[in-house]
Amino acid sequence: MTDAELSEAEKTFILHSVQDNFREDGRGNEDFRHMEVETGLISNTNGSARVRLANTDVLVGVKVQLTAVDPEKPEVGRLDFFIDCSANATPAFEGRGGEDLGSEISAMLTRAYSCPSAVDFHSLCVLPGQQCWLLYVDVLLLECGGNLFDAVSIAVKAALFNLKIPNVTMTKDEGGVELDLSDDPFDFKRLNVAGAPVVVTVNKIGHKHVVDASEKEEECTLARIILGVTEKGTITSMRKEGSGSLDSDSISEMMESARKVGMELNKILLKALEEEEKQGAKTVGFLR
Amino acid sequence: MPTDTRRLTGPESSQSPYNFAPCSKLDMRNLEVRPDGRSFKQLRPLFLRTDVVSQARGSSYIEMNDTKAICAVYGPREVLRREDFSLKGQLTCDFKFATFSCKQRRQHQQDSQEKDLSVQVLEALEPAVCLHKYPKSQINIFITVLQHDGCALSAAIMCASLALASAGIEMYDLVVASSAAICGSLTLVDPTAQEEETILKSTVKLDANAGSVTVAYLPSMSQVSALSSDGELSFEVLNKSMQECVANCQRLYPVLEQTLVKHQQELEASKS
């Protein structure tokens, strides 16, 4: 995934810095890098957000569509994730190069959002048993600088916060029910994202673990666990990634760190989003 | 998604008759006995055998009551593309539900869930295989679930690790996997498809804790090689059920060992 090829000496340097809880960019092991979040950038979407986490740049657009309900779950709406790993980010994504990574991220998001408390899926149903909203959550990776899973999930949550679903009025006539979509751009409803998870990746480096690993640090890790953490600290999905194995005690420690960091991250994100909302849409500039 | 035009497909929009059947979901709040009569902590009987595919380097078959899977291992063989050169061997894994294996018919092409499971099986096995012993080569694992009644992931992991071992691939340890489904204070060990679906596919919140956990474990090295959870669980519950799965893995380990010993004995007998 990365171009960064590290020598043994560089790897040892990173390993030692993690050991001392003082990473190469001066952070502690449980610190995130500087992050920028903007919402409502793309006018053709119903909700959009961009997150820049150090060098990782992610753009998310959510489009809503009316569709027939899933016969297995006739009274709820659906979410559909798609991650486009653009070759702009790294030449390795050219052609079908980014497909595996994209499907891995979308699988993780699908699982993290699959529990009923993540968003109010019932409110996404327009006509139970017939029509519901299908939210296409499309993620575009513009730049990779490590920790993609977390950045993508933050951007997705921000875009869902920004989402404006047009109101639908139903009129009953003899032929059945007729759906009318409101023309008024200010006639919409919002989605409650308080229960939505963010993904936290915890990387094992040496005997310690770090969150929000940079590209170089990712190169030094053999195993990481990826968790969806909600604001309440519950874990909505988890998986281990990488070719290494882990001790069960260290997994517990890593989970504890992820929970702590994830709860904090959720709180700060929601606060920042609400603040942006209050200030009104003033885009600080899209790509700088 | 492109479809194979040579195959006869059903009508574009069709529905499973089970969608109209009365609800087959369990009442989790008042569950006293499991539908198959097991106690909550009881595993299903495990049946394993090796050498089921004669052309493969190694193969195995697993049966946990109604969950049945078959696995074949090919290789190590040379990596053909030069850009894929690596001093460490490569492991590939292809996980597939047979089209008729589940309640709903599956497509013959790998869907996103199967791709996800392929990666998870691969990552569970990678730590156990001595890949540095196989430079410039790749080992291919193919898993087909013939019948799915819950715990497909753990069955696939065990089946594949046994197939690798029977193929004579050098490994640090066998990989044993176990799952548990959690709903509130109930922990159902080795859940069936019905139990899994009741908990994971529910659209209303059943309980503050509702989900499932799968753990793959290397027993003689006491390392966890894969870990996967779905649904919403609190940290404490997740931790506890993870430990429970590890304990169950240790209980299953002798079954895998014995199957491997039997395989070796048969091999010796056929040689002499």
mmCIF file of N, CA, C and O in Angstrom, chain A residues 169-199:
data_model
loop_
_atom_site.group_PDB
_atom_site.id
_atom_site.type_symbol
_atom_site.label_atom_id
_atom_site.label_comp_id
_atom_site.label_asym_id
_atom_site.label_seq_id
_atom_site.Cartn_x
_atom_site.Cartn_y
_atom_site.Cartn_z
ATOM 1 N N THR A 169 -44.191 13.425 0.970
ATOM 2 C CA THR A 169 -45.587 13.365 1.416
ATOM 3 C C THR A 169 -46.281 12.239 0.670
ATOM 4 O O THR A 169 -45.996 11.986 -0.498
ATOM 5 N N MET A 170 -47.137 11.551 1.390
ATOM 6 C CA MET A 170 -47.830 10.422 0.787
ATOM 7 C C MET A 170 -49.307 10.747 0.639
ATOM 8 O O MET A 170 -49.934 11.267 1.557
ATOM 9 N N THR A 171 -49.830 10.492 -0.536
ATOM 10 C CA THR A 171 -51.275 10.668 -0.734
ATOM 11 C C THR A 171 -51.859 9.348 -1.180
ATOM 12 O O THR A 171 -51.264 8.636 -1.998
ATOM 13 N N LYS A 172 -52.985 9.026 -0.606
ATOM 14 C CA LYS A 172 -53.595 7.732 -0.908
ATOM 15 C C LYS A 172 -54.675 7.935 -1.966
ATOM 16 O O LYS A 172 -55.547 8.775 -1.808
ATOM 17 N N ASP A 173 -54.558 7.251 -3.069
ATOM 18 C CA ASP A 173 -55.663 7.246 -4.021
ATOM 19 C C ASP A 173 -56.023 5.801 -4.339
ATOM 20 O O ASP A 173 -55.442 4.875 -3.783
ATOM 21 N N GLU A 174 -56.960 5.638 -5.260
ATOM 22 C CA GLU A 174 -57.461 4.265 -5.456
ATOM 23 C C GLU A 174 -56.393 3.310 -6.001
ATOM 24 O O GLU A 174 -56.394 2.132 -5.716
ATOM 25 N N GLY A 175 -55.456 3.852 -6.782
ATOM 26 C CA GLY A 175 -54.426 2.995 -7.370
ATOM 27 C C GLY A 175 -53.385 2.546 -6.361
ATOM 28 O O GLY A 175 -52.599 1.656 -6.639
ATOM 29 N N GLY A 176 -53.358 3.160 -5.221
ATOM 30 C CA GLY A 176 -52.340 2.829 -4.226
ATOM 31 C C GLY A 176 -51.862 4.106 -3.576
ATOM 32 O O GLY A 176 -52.609 5.086 -3.490
ATOM 33 N N VAL A 177 -50.640 4.117 -3.155
ATOM 34 C CA VAL A 177 -50.115 5.290 -2.473
ATOM 35 C C VAL A 177 -49.201 6.052 -3.426
ATOM 36 O O VAL A 177 -48.388 5.477 -4.127
ATOM 37 N N GLU A 178 -49.360 7.353 -3.457
ATOM 38 C CA GLU A 178 -48.523 8.172 -4.320
ATOM 39 C C GLU A 178 -47.514 8.933 -3.478
ATOM 40 O O GLU A 178 -47.865 9.504 -2.448
ATOM 41 N N LEU A 179 -46.282 8.924 -3.913
ATOM 42 C CA LEU A 179 -45.251 9.625 -3.163
ATOM 43 C C LEU A 179 -44.934 10.945 -3.842
ATOM 44 O O LEU A 179 -44.782 11.009 -5.059
ATOM 45 N N ASP A 180 -44.876 11.997 -3.041
ATOM 46 C CA ASP A 180 -44.522 13.305 -3.573
ATOM 47 C C ASP A 180 -43.294 13.838 -2.874
ATOM 48 O O ASP A 180 -43.250 13.921 -1.646
ATOM 49 N N LEU A 181 -42.315 14.183 -3.667
ATOM 50 C CA LEU A 181 -41.089 14.702 -3.099
ATOM 51 C C LEU A 181 -41.186 16.217 -3.027
ATOM 52 O O LEU A 181 -41.638 16.862 -3.964
ATOM 53 N N SER A 182 -40.768 16.752 -1.912
ATOM 54 C CA SER A 182 -40.868 18.186 -1.716
ATOM 55 C C SER A 182 -39.905 18.934 -2.650
ATOM 56 O O SER A 182 -38.760 18.532 -2.839
ATOM 57 N N ASP A 183 -40.373 20.046 -3.235
ATOM 58 C CA ASP A 183 -39.517 20.856 -4.111
ATOM 59 C C ASP A 183 -38.644 21.806 -3.309
ATOM 60 O O ASP A 183 -37.596 22.243 -3.755
ATOM 61 N N ASP A 184 -39.145 22.155 -2.146
ATOM 62 C CA ASP A 184 -38.477 23.148 -1.319
ATOM 63 C C ASP A 184 -37.133 22.607 -0.808
ATOM 64 O O ASP A 184 -37.091 21.606 -0.104
ATOM 65 N N PRO A 185 -36.032 23.268 -1.168
ATOM 66 C CA PRO A 185 -34.725 22.762 -0.709
ATOM 67 C C PRO A 185 -34.555 22.848 0.810
ATOM 68 O O PRO A 185 -33.656 22.227 1.360
ATOM 69 N N PHE A 186 -35.409 23.648 1.470
ATOM 70 C CA PHE A 186 -35.268 23.745 2.922
ATOM 71 C C PHE A 186 -36.230 22.825 3.667
ATOM 72 O O PHE A 186 -36.310 22.856 4.882
ATOM 73 N N ASP A 187 -36.963 22.028 2.914
ATOM 74 C CA ASP A 187 -37.885 21.078 3.531
ATOM 75 C C ASP A 187 -37.211 19.710 3.596
ATOM 76 O O ASP A 187 -37.306 18.914 2.671
ATOM 77 N N PHE A 188 -36.471 19.494 4.637
ATOM 78 C CA PHE A 188 -35.736 18.221 4.732
ATOM 79 C C PHE A 188 -35.688 17.760 6.178
ATOM 80 O O PHE A 188 -36.012 18.517 7.096
ATOM 81 N N LYS A 189 -35.299 16.524 6.355
ATOM 82 C CA LYS A 189 -35.054 16.057 7.720
ATOM 83 C C LYS A 189 -33.610 15.594 7.843
ATOM 84 O O LYS A 189 -32.947 15.305 6.854
ATOM 85 N N ARG A 190 -33.150 15.577 9.088
ATOM 86 C CA ARG A 190 -31.756 15.199 9.341
ATOM 87 C C ARG A 190 -31.706 13.808 9.947
ATOM 88 O O ARG A 190 -32.708 13.285 10.424
ATOM 89 N N LEU A 191 -30.520 13.250 9.917
ATOM 90 C CA LEU A 191 -30.318 11.922 10.483
ATOM 91 C C LEU A 191 -29.594 12.088 11.814
ATOM 92 O O LEU A 191 -28.649 12.869 11.915
ATOM 93 N N ASN A 192 -30.064 11.388 12.818
ATOM 94 C CA ASN A 192 -29.382 11.455 14.109
ATOM 95 C C ASN A 192 -28.174 10.520 14.089
ATOM 96 O O ASN A 192 -28.312 9.318 13.935
ATOM 97 N N VAL A 193 -26.988 11.102 14.222
ATOM 98 C CA VAL A 193 -25.786 10.271 14.143
ATOM 99 C C VAL A 193 -25.115 10.088 15.505
ATOM 100 O O VAL A 193 -23.972 9.657 15.586
ATOM 101 N N ALA A 194 -25.846 10.406 16.580
ATOM 102 C CA ALA A 194 -25.227 10.303 17.912
ATOM 103 C C ALA A 194 -24.757 8.883 18.202
ATOM 104 O O ALA A 194 -23.754 8.678 18.883
ATOM 105 N N GLY A 195 -25.458 7.902 17.675
ATOM 106 C CA GLY A 195 -25.072 6.514 17.957
ATOM 107 C C GLY A 195 -24.114 5.927 16.934
ATOM 108 O O GLY A 195 -23.719 4.770 17.047
ATOM 109 N N ALA A 196 -23.757 6.724 15.914
ATOM 110 C CA ALA A 196 -22.898 6.191 14.849
ATOM 111 C C ALA A 196 -21.470 5.988 15.354
ATOM 112 O O ALA A 196 -20.954 6.798 16.110
ATOM 113 N N PRO A 197 -20.850 4.911 14.941
ATOM 114 C CA PRO A 197 -19.499 4.631 15.429
ATOM 115 C C PRO A 197 -18.427 5.340 14.611
ATOM 116 O O PRO A 197 -18.662 5.707 13.464
ATOM 117 N N VAL A 198 -17.269 5.536 15.207
ATOM 118 C CA VAL A 198 -16.075 5.832 14.419
ATOM 119 C C VAL A 198 -15.164 4.621 14.529
ATOM 120 O O VAL A 198 -15.238 3.856 15.490
ATOM 121 N N VAL A 199 -14.332 4.446 13.529
ATOM 122 C CA VAL A 199 -13.424 3.301 13.538
ATOM 123 C C VAL A 199 -12.102 3.735 14.142
ATOM 124 O O VAL A 199 -11.592 4.811 13.829
#
